[in-house]
PDB file of C-alpha atoms in Angstrom:
ATOM      1  CA  UNK A 780      -0.004  -0.059  -0.032  1.00 80.00           C
ATOM      2  CA  UNK A 781       2.951   2.370  -0.569  1.00 79.00           C
ATOM      3  CA  UNK A 782       4.627   2.539   2.885  1.00 87.00           C
ATOM      4  CA  UNK A 783       6.920   0.748   5.406  1.00 87.00           C
ATOM      5  CA  UNK A 784       5.562  -1.105   8.307  1.00 90.00           C
ATOM      6  CA  UNK A 785       6.788  -0.444  11.645  1.00 83.00           C
ATOM      7  CA  UNK A 786       8.362  -2.651  14.246  1.00 86.00           C
ATOM      8  CA  UNK A 787       6.132  -5.642  14.649  1.00 94.00           C
ATOM      9  CA  UNK A 788       5.119  -7.508  18.073  1.00 97.00           C
ATOM     10  CA  UNK A 789       4.101 -10.826  18.950  1.00 97.00           C
ATOM     11  CA  UNK A 790       2.029 -12.175  21.971  1.00 96.00           C
ATOM     12  CA  UNK A 791       1.135 -15.518  22.909  1.00 96.00           C
ATOM     13  CA  UNK A 792      -2.684 -14.930  23.573  1.00 95.00           C
ATOM     14  CA  UNK A 793      -3.250 -18.336  25.424  1.00 95.00           C
ATOM     15  CA  UNK A 794      -1.654 -21.799  24.892  1.00 96.00           C
ATOM     16  CA  UNK A 795      -3.519 -22.591  21.580  1.00 97.00           C
ATOM     17  CA  UNK A 796      -3.294 -18.849  20.126  1.00 97.00           C
ATOM     18  CA  UNK A 797      -0.711 -16.408  19.472  1.00 97.00           C
ATOM     19  CA  UNK A 798      -0.984 -12.817  17.619  1.00 98.00           C
ATOM     20  CA  UNK A 799       1.469 -10.861  15.500  1.00 98.00           C
ATOM     21  CA  UNK A 800       0.696  -7.173  14.958  1.00 98.00           C
ATOM     22  CA  UNK A 801       2.270  -4.553  12.754  1.00 96.00           C
ATOM     23  CA  UNK A 802       1.321  -1.044  11.366  1.00 94.00           C
ATOM     24  CA  UNK A 803       1.803   1.394   8.445  1.00 91.00           C
ATOM     25  CA  UNK A 804       4.660   3.894   9.106  1.00 88.00           C
ATOM     26  CA  UNK A 805       2.756   7.069   8.467  1.00 85.00           C
ATOM     27  CA  UNK A 806       4.642  10.386   8.929  1.00 84.00           C
ATOM     28  CA  UNK A 807       2.199  13.007   8.353  1.00 82.00           C
ATOM     29  CA  UNK A 808      -1.615  13.405   8.926  1.00 82.00           C
ATOM     30  CA  UNK A 809      -2.701  12.678   5.304  1.00 81.00           C
ATOM     31  CA  UNK A 810      -3.369   9.321   3.619  1.00 81.00           C
ATOM     32  CA  UNK A 811      -0.728   8.088   1.520  1.00 85.00           C
ATOM     33  CA  UNK A 812      -1.400   8.392  -2.610  1.00 86.00           C
ATOM     34  CA  UNK A 813      -1.588   4.664  -2.891  1.00 85.00           C
ATOM     35  CA  UNK A 814      -3.983   4.100   0.146  1.00 84.00           C
ATOM     36  CA  UNK A 815      -1.999   3.484   3.185  1.00 88.00           C
ATOM     37  CA  UNK A 816      -3.698   5.278   6.259  1.00 88.00           C
ATOM     38  CA  UNK A 817      -1.938   3.971   9.354  1.00 87.00           C
ATOM     39  CA  UNK A 818      -3.929   0.574   9.431  1.00 91.00           C
ATOM     40  CA  UNK A 819      -2.949  -1.838  12.044  1.00 94.00           C
ATOM     41  CA  UNK A 820      -2.883  -5.369  10.999  1.00 95.00           C
ATOM     42  CA  UNK A 821      -3.258  -8.501  13.170  1.00 98.00           C
ATOM     43  CA  UNK A 822      -2.315 -11.948  12.353  1.00 98.00           C
ATOM     44  CA  UNK A 823      -3.795 -14.749  14.520  1.00 98.00           C
ATOM     45  CA  UNK A 824      -1.824 -17.990  14.814  1.00 97.00           C
ATOM     46  CA  UNK A 825      -3.661 -21.225  16.016  1.00 97.00           C
ATOM     47  CA  UNK A 826      -1.252 -23.787  17.248  1.00 96.00           C
ATOM     48  CA  UNK A 827      -2.227 -27.658  17.007  1.00 97.00           C
ATOM     49  CA  UNK A 828      -0.388 -28.292  19.909  1.00 96.00           C
ATOM     50  CA  UNK A 829      -0.141 -26.220  23.261  1.00 95.00           C
ATOM     51  CA  UNK A 830       2.260 -23.507  23.518  1.00 92.00           C
ATOM     52  CA  UNK A 831       4.838 -25.169  26.048  1.00 90.00           C
ATOM     53  CA  UNK A 832       6.190 -21.329  27.534  1.00 86.00           C
ATOM     54  CA  UNK A 833       2.896 -20.781  28.879  1.00 84.00           C
ATOM     55  CA  UNK A 834       2.806 -23.381  31.645  1.00 73.00           C
TER      56      UNK A 834
END
């Protein structure tokens, strides 16, 4: 969508689900000509086995 993405974050939400987040890097209060508007992206990962780090 025409801009860089910022730093991403990862979080274990439960033993069976983790989230990865990122956001479009916007340097002004105006929308980018290609459509970027500061959207935050969320990816959800569902594990088939429980995350052993969450004991």
